[in-house]
Coordinates of C-alpha atoms in Angstrom, one line a residue:
Chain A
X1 CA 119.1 92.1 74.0
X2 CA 115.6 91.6 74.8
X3 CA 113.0 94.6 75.1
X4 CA 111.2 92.4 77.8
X5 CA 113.8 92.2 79.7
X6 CA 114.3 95.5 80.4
X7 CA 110.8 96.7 80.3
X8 CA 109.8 93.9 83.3
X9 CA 113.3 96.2 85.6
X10 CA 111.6 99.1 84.5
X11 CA 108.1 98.3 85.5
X12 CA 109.5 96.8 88.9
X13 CA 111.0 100.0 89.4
X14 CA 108.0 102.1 88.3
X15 CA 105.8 100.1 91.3
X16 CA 108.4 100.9 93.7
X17 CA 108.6 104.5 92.9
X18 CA 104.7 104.2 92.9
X19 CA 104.2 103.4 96.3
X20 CA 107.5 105.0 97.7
X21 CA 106.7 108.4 98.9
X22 CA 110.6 108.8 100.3
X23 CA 111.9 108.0 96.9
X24 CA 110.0 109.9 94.7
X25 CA 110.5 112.9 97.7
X26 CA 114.2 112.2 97.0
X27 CA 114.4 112.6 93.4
X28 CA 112.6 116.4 94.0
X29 CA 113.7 117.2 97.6
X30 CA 117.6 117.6 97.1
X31 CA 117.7 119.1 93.5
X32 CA 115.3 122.2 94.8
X33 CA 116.7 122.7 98.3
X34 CA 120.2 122.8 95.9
X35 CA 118.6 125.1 93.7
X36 CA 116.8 127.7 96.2
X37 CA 119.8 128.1 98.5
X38 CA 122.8 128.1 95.1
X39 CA 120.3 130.9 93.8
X40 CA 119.7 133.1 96.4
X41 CA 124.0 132.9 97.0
X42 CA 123.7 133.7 93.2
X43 CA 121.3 136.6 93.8
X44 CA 123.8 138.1 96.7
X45 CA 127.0 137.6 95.0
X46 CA 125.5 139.5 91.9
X47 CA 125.2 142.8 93.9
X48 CA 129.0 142.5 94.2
X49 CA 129.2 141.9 90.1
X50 CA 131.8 143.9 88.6
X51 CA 133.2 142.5 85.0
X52 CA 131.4 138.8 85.1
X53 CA 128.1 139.0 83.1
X54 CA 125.1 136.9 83.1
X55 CA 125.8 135.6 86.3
X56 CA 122.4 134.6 87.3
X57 CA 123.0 132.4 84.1
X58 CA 126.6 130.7 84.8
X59 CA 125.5 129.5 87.9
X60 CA 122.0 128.6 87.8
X61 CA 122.4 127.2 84.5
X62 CA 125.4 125.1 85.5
X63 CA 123.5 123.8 88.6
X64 CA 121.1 122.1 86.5
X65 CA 122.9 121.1 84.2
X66 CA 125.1 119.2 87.0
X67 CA 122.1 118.1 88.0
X68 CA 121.4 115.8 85.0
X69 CA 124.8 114.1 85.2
X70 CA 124.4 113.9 88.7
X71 CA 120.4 112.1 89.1
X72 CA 121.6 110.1 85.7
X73 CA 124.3 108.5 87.5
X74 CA 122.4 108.5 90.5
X75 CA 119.4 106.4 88.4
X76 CA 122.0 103.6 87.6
X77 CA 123.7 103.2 90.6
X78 CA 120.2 103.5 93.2
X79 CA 118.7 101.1 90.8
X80 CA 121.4 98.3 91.4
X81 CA 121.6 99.2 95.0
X82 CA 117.5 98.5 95.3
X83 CA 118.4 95.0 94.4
X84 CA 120.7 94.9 96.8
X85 CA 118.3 95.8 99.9
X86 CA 115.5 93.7 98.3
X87 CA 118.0 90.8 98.1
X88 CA 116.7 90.6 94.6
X89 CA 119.5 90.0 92.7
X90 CA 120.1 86.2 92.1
X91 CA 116.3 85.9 91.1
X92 CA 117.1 88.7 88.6
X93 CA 121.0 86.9 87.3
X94 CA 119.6 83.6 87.5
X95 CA 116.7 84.5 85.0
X96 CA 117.9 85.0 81.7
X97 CA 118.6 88.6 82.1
X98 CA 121.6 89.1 81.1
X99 CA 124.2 92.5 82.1
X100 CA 123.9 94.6 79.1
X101 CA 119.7 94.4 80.1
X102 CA 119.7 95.3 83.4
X103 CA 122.2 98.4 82.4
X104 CA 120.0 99.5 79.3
X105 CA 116.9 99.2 82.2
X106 CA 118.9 101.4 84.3
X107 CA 120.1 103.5 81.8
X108 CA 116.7 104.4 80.9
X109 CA 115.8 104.6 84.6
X110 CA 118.2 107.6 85.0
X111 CA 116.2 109.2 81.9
X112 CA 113.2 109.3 83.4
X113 CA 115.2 110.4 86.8
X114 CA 117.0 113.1 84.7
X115 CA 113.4 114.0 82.9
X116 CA 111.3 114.3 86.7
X117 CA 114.2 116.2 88.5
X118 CA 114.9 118.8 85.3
X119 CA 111.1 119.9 85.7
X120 CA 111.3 120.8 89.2
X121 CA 114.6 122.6 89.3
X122 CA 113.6 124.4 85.5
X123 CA 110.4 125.2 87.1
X124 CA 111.3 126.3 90.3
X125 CA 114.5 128.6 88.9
X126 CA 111.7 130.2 86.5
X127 CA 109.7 131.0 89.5
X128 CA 111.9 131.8 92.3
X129 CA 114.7 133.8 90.1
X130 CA 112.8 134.4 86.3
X131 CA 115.8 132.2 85.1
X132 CA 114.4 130.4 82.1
X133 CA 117.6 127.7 81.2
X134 CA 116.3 127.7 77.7
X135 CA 117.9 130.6 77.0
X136 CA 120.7 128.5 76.1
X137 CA 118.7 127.6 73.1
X138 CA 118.8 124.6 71.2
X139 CA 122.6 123.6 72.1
X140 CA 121.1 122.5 75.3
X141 CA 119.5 119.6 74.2
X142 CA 123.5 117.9 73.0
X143 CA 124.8 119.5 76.7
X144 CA 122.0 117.9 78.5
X145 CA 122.4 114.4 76.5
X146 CA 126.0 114.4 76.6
X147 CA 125.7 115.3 80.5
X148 CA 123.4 112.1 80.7
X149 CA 125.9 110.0 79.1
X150 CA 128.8 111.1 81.2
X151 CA 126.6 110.5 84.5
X152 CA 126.1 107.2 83.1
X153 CA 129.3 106.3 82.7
X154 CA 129.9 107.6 86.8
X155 CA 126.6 105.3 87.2
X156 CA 128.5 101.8 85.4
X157 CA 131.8 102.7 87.2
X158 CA 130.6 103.1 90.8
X159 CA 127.6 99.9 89.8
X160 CA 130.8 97.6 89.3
X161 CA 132.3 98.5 92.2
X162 CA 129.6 98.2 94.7
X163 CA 129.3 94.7 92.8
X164 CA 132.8 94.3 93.2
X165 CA 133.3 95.5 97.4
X166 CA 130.3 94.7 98.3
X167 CA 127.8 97.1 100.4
X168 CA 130.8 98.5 102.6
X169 CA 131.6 100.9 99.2
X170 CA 127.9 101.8 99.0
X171 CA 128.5 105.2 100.0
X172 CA 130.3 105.8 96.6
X173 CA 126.9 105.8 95.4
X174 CA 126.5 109.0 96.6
X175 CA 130.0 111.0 96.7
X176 CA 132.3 109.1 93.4
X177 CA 130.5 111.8 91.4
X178 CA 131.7 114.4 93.6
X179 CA 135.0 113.6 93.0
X180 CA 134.9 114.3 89.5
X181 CA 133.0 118.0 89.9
X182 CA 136.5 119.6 90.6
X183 CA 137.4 118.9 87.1
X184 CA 134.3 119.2 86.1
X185 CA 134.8 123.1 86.0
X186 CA 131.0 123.4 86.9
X187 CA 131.3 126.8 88.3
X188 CA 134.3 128.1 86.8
X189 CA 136.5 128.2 83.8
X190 CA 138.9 125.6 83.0
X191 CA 141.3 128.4 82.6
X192 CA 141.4 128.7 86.8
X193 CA 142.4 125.0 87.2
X194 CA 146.4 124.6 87.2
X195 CA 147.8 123.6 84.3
X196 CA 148.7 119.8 85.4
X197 CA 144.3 120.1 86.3
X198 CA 143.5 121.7 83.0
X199 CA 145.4 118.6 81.2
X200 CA 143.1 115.9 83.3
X201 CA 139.8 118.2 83.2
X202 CA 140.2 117.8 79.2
X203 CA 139.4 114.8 79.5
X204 CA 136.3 114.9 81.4
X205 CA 133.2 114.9 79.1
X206 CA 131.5 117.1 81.2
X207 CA 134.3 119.8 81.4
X208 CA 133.7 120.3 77.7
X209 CA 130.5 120.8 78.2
X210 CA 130.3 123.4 81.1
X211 CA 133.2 125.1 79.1
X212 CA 130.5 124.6 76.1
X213 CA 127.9 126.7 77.9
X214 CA 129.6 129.2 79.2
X215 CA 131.0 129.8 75.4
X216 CA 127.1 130.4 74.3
X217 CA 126.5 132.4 77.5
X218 CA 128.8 134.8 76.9
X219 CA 129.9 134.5 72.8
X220 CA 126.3 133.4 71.5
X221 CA 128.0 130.5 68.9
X222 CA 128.2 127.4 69.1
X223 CA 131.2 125.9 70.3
X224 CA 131.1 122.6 68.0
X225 CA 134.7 121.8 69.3
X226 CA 133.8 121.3 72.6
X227 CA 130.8 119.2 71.9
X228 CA 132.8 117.4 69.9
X229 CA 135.6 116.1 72.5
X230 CA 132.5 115.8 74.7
X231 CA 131.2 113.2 72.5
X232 CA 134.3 111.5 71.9
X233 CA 135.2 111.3 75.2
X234 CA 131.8 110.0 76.3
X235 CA 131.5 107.3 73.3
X236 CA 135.2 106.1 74.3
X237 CA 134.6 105.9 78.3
X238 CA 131.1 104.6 78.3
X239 CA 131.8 101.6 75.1
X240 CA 134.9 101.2 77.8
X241 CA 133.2 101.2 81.0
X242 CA 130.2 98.7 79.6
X243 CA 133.1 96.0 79.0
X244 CA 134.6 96.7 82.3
X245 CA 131.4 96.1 83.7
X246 CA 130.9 93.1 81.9
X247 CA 134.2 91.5 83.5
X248 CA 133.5 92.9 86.9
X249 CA 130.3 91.0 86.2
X250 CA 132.1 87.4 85.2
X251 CA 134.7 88.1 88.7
X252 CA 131.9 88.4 90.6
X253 CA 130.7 85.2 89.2
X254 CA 134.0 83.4 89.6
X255 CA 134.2 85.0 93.3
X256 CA 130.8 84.0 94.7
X257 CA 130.2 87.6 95.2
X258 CA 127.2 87.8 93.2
X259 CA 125.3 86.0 95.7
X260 CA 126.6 87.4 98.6
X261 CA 126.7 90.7 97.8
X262 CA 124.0 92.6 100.6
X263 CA 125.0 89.8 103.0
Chain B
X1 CA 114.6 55.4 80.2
X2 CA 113.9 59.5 79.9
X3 CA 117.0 61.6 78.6
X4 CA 119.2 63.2 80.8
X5 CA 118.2 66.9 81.4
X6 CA 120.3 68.0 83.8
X7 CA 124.1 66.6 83.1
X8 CA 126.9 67.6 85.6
X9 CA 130.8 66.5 85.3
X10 CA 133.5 66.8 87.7
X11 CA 131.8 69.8 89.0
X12 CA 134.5 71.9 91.1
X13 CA 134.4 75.1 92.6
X14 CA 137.2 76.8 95.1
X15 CA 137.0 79.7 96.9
X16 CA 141.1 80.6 97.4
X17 CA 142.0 77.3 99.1
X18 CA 138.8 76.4 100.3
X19 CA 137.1 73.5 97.7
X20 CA 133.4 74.1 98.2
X21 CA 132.6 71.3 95.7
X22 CA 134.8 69.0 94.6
X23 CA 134.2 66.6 91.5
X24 CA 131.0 66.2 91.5
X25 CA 129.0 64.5 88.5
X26 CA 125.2 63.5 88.4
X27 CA 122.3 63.2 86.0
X28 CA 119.0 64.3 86.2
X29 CA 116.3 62.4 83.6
X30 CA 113.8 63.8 82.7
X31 CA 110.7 64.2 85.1
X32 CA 112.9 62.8 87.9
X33 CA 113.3 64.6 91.1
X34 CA 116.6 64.7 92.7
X35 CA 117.3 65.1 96.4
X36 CA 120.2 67.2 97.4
X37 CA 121.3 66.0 100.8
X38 CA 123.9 67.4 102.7
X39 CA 124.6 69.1 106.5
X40 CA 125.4 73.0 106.2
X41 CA 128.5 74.0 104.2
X42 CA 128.3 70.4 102.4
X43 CA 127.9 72.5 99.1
X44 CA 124.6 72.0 97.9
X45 CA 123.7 75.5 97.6
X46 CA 127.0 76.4 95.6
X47 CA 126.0 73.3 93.5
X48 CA 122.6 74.6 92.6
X49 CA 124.1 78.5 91.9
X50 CA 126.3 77.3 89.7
X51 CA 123.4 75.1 88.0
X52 CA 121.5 78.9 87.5
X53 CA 125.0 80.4 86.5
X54 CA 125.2 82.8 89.6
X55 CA 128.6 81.0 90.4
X56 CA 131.1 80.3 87.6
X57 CA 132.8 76.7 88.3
X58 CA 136.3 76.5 88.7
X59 CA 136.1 73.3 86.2
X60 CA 133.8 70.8 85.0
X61 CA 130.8 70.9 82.6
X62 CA 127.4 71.9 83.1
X63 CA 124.9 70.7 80.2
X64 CA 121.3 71.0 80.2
X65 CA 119.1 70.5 77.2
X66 CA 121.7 68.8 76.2
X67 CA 123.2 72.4 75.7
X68 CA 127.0 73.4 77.3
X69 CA 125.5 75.8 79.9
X70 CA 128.4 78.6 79.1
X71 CA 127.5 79.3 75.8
X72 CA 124.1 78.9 76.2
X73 CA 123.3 80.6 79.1
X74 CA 119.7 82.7 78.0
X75 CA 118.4 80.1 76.5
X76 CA 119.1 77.3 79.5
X77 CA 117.8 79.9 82.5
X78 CA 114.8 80.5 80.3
X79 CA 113.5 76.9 80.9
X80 CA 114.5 76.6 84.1
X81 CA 113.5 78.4 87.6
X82 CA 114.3 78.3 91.3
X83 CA 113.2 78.8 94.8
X84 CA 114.8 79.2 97.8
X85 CA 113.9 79.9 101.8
X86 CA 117.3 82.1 101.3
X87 CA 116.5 85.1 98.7
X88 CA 113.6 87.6 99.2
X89 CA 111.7 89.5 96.3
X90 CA 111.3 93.3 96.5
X91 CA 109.8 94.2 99.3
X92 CA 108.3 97.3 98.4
X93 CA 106.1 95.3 95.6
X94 CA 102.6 93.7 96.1
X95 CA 102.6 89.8 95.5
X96 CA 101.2 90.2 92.0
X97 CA 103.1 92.7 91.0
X98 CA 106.3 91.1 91.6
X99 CA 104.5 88.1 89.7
X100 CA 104.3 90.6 86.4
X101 CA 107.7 91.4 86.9
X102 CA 109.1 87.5 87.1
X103 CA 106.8 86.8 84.2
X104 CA 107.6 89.8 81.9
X105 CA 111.7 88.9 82.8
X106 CA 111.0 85.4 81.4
X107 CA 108.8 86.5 78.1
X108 CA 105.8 85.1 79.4
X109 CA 102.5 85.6 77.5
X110 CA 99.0 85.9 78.8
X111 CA 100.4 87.6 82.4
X112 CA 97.7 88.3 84.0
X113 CA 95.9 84.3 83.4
X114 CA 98.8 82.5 84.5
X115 CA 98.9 84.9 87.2
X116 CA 95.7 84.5 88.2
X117 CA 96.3 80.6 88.2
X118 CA 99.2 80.6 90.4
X119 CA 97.9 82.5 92.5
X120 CA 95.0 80.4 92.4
X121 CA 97.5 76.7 92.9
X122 CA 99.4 78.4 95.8
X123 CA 96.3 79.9 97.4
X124 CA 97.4 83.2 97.4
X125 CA 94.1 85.2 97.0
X126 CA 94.1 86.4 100.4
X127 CA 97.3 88.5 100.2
X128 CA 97.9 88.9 96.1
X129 CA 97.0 92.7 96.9
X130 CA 99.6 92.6 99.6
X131 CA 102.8 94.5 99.8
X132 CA 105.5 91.5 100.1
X133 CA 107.2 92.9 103.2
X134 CA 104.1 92.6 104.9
X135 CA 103.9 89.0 104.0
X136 CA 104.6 86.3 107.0
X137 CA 107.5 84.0 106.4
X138 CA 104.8 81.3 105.2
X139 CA 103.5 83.4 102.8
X140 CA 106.5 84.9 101.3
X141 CA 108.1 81.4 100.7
X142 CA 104.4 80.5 98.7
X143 CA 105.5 83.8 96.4
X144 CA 108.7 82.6 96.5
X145 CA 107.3 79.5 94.9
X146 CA 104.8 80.5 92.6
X147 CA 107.2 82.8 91.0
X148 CA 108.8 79.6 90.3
X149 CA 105.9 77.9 89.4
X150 CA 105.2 80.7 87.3
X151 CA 107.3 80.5 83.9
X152 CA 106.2 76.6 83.6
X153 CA 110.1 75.9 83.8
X154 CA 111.6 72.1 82.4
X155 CA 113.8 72.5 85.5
X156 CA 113.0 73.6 88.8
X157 CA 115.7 73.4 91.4
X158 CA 114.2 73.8 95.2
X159 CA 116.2 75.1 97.7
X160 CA 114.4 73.9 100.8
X161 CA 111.4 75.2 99.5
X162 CA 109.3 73.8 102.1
X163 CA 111.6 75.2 105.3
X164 CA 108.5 78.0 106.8
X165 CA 105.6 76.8 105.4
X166 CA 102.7 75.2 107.8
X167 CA 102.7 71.4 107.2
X168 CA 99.5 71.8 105.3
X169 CA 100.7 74.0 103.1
X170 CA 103.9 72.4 102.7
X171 CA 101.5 68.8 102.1
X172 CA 100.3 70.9 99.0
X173 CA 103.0 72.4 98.0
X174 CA 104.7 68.6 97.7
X175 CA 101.4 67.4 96.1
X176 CA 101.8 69.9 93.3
X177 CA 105.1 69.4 92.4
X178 CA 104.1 66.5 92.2
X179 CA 101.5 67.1 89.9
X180 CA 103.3 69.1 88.0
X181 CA 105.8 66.6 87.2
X182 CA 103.2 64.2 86.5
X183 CA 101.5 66.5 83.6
X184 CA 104.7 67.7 82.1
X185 CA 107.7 65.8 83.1
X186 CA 108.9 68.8 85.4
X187 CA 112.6 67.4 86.3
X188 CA 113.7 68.9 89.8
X189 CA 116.8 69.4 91.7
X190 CA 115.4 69.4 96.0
X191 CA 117.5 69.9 98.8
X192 CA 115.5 69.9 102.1
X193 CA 116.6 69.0 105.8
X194 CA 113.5 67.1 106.6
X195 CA 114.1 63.4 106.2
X196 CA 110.2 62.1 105.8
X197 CA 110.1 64.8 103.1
X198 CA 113.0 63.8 101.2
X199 CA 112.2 60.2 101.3
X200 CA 108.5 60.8 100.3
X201 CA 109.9 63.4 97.2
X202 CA 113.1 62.4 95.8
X203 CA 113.6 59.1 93.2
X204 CA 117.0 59.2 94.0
X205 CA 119.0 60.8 96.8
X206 CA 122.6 62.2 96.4
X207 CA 124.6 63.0 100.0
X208 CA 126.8 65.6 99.9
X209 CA 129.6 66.3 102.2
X210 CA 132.8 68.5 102.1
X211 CA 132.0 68.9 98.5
X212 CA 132.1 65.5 97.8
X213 CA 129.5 62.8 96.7
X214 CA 129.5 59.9 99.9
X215 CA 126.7 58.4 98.7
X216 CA 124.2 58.0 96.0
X217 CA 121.1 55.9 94.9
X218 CA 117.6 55.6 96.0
X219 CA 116.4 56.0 99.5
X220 CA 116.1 52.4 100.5
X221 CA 119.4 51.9 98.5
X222 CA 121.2 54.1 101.0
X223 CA 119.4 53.2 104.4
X224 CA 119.8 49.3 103.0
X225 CA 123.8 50.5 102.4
X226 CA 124.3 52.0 106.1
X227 CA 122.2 49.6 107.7
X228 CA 119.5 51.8 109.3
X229 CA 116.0 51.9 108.5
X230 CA 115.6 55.6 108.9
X231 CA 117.2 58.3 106.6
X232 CA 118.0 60.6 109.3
X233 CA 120.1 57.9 111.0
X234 CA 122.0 57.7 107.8
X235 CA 122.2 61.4 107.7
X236 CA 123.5 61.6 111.1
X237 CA 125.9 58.8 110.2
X238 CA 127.6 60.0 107.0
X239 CA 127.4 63.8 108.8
X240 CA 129.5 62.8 111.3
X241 CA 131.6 60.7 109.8
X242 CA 134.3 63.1 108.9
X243 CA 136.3 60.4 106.9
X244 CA 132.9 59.1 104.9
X245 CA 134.0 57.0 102.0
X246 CA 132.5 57.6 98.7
X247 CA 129.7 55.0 98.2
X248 CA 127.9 54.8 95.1
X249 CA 125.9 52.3 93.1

């Protein structure tokens, strides 16, 4: 793996993002409009509180924190699909770039996506409802990284499989994640899901970790057991979802899909 | 004679039951330029994809360097570049920045001086502060080659690089490949649909069709072999021949 390599995807995408006004408008635009209409719902629904505590806390906090799985997968996946529309990516395969390159670039693309759209919805939650998501303390620095590397396994899986079907699945890029918030238990307890839900959501990552806030919301400790299946489960789906991509990568090849993918 | 750069056996690729190419084998010395002839669909653009590894073959060897191109895959593409009428850069990039980026993906040193000289070659200077979708077809084919130009490849393989450019330009553009080869033995893989250019570029000419090689050798060889004295009466001929026997030296 060359440092090159990835530093020449990231500087391409760094002069696009430069002198894209709509892009950079969609990394802030979505996660405040998110934030300012969830929060003021929050601030209704809390008149109507009765045994749930700190619920300015479950739900604004768990926004944002669904926010960084969501704009990490979102970093992968937009970055391959900007090759795409620039019909950019035979002069990027047929350099000696190599897979695992372009998805460290990307991977460290969604950091820096993760990193620009936190600030605005941190800041604007501390200004529009005087939530402050460090609260949480210091266990939010293992949520929010294990939340990055669950988004980045979303990011790999939908990656190969716009590579794979071609633009006509391009709109997974946008609503695969979705499909895993259910079990996500962003909002709720897993303790709501039916059982036969329950046993699926435990092995979600990010289910362990929403389940891993709400234990230092309303316990205070530190719920090491939960971060620990989170890590597991990430380190197991993302070492397996790298080689998947990596074969996806070689059928492509073999198919002719590589360079007719955006056609 | 120069060493073979560019070695190719029994070359086959198939798409289901459709054989885009089928057996091919050539050899490219070094500092030789090779013209890819061929009507549409003959396969010369799968050849050259799966010469940049974009395509894996269905069998055959690929060596160049004298290297096995599937387990040497980095170090082969980072010797060797391409350029093509058919594949765009990102649009949303100014000319030299999409330079940096093509010369920081190859490892390139001294960015901004071999920048400036391509830039410089290509007579570029006018738009290198130019976003590339702004860029006419003319122009965007000139970035298309100077990014190959670029990363002073071994092997350059041309995919009708001269297809929008003005006749001028596309005079120059010949004239410093030329050149090129000339200073460092640049060995080059050229597929163009203009006859006068082919004849004036290639040392040897190899005709594609259905996949297959119908003919090979140099361009006198081939008009000499058909009887014509022009190569686009030879193309015409083998083109529409669907039942073109193989013919080579």
């Amino acid at each position: 793996m060359k440092l090159h390599r990835i530093t020449a995807l990231l500087y391409r995408h760094m002069c696009l993002y430069k002198r894209s006004f709509p892009r950079v408008l969609e990394i802030i635009y979505w996660p405040f409009v998110d934030l300012v209409i969830w929060g003021f719902i929050t601030l209704y629904l809390q008149q109507f509180k009765a045994a749930l505590p700190n619920f300015v806390l479950f739900f604004l906090g768990a926004l944002i924190l669904w926010d960084v799985l969501f704009r990490a997968q979102q970093g992968i996946t937009i970055s391959f699909l900007e090759e795409i529309w620039s019909r950019n990516l035979m002069n990027l395969f047929a350099s000696p770039l190599t897979p695992g390159e372009f998805l460290a670039a990307t991977m460290t693309l969604s950091v820096g996506k993760v990193l620009a759209v936190s600030c605005v919805t941190v800041l604007a939650a501390l200004a529009f409802y005087s939530f402050n998501v460090f609260v949480l303390g210091l266990s939010l620095i293992p949520f929010v990284l294990n939340l990055i590397i669950a988004g980045w396994c979303v990011g790999v899986l939908t990656t190969g499989l716009i590579m794979r079907y071609g633009q006509e699945v391009e709109v997974l890029a946008w609503g695969l994640v979705f499909l895993f918030q259910p079990i996500s238990c962003v909002f709720y307890p897993m303790s709501v899901l039916p059982e036969w839900l329950q046993a699926i959501a435990r092995l979600n990552p990010a289910a362990h970790v929403f389940e891993g806030m709400r234990a230092v919301i309303t316990t205070g400790s530190f719920p090491a057991s939960e971060l620990a299946w989170a890590v597991g489960l990430n380190a197991f789906y993302l070492a397996l979802l790298v080689v998947w991509f990596h074969l996806m990568f070689a059928a492509c090849k073999e198919k002719g899909l590589l360079v007719r993918v955006g056609e | 004679m120069a060493e073979p750069i560019v070695q190719v056996r029994n070359l086959t690729k198939r798409f289901g039951e459709f054989t885009a190419v089928d057996g091919v084998s050539f050899e490219i010395r070094r500092g030789e330029i090779l013209g890819l002839l061929g009507p549409n669909g003959a396969g010369k653009t799968t050849t050259i994809q799966m010469l940049l590894g974009l395509i894996t073959p269905t069998s055959g060897e690929i060596r160049m360097f004298g290297l096995p191109f599937d387990r040497h895959r980095e170090e082969i593409l980072g010797k060797v570049n391409f350029s093509s009428t058919y594949v765009s850069m990102p649009q949303a990039l100014t000319v030299e920045e999409n330079l940096w980026v093509v010369a920081r993906l190859y490892g390139m040193d001294r960015i901004q001086a071999r920048v400036d000289d391509v830039v410089k070659r290509m007579e570029m200077e006018e738009f290198r502060t130019k976003v590339t979708r702004k860029l006419s077809s003319g122009q965007m084919t000139r970035l298309s080659l100077a990014k190959a130009f670029l990363t002073d490849p071994q092997v350059l393989f041309l995919d009708e690089p001269t297809g929008s450019l003005d006749p001028d330009i596309a005079d120059k553009t010949r004239s410093l490949i030329k050149e090129i080869r000339r200073i460092s033995g640049l060995t080059v893989l050229y597929t163009s649909h203009n006859m006068r250019e082919m004849e004036e570029m290639s040392d040897r000419i190899i005709f594609l069709q259905r996949g297959r090689i119908v003919a090979e050798g140099t361009a006198d060889v081939i008009k000499a072999r058909y009887g014509e004295t022009d190569l686009e009466e030879v193309f015409l001929k083998l083109a529409r021949d669907q039942s073109a026997s193989v013919s080579r030296p």
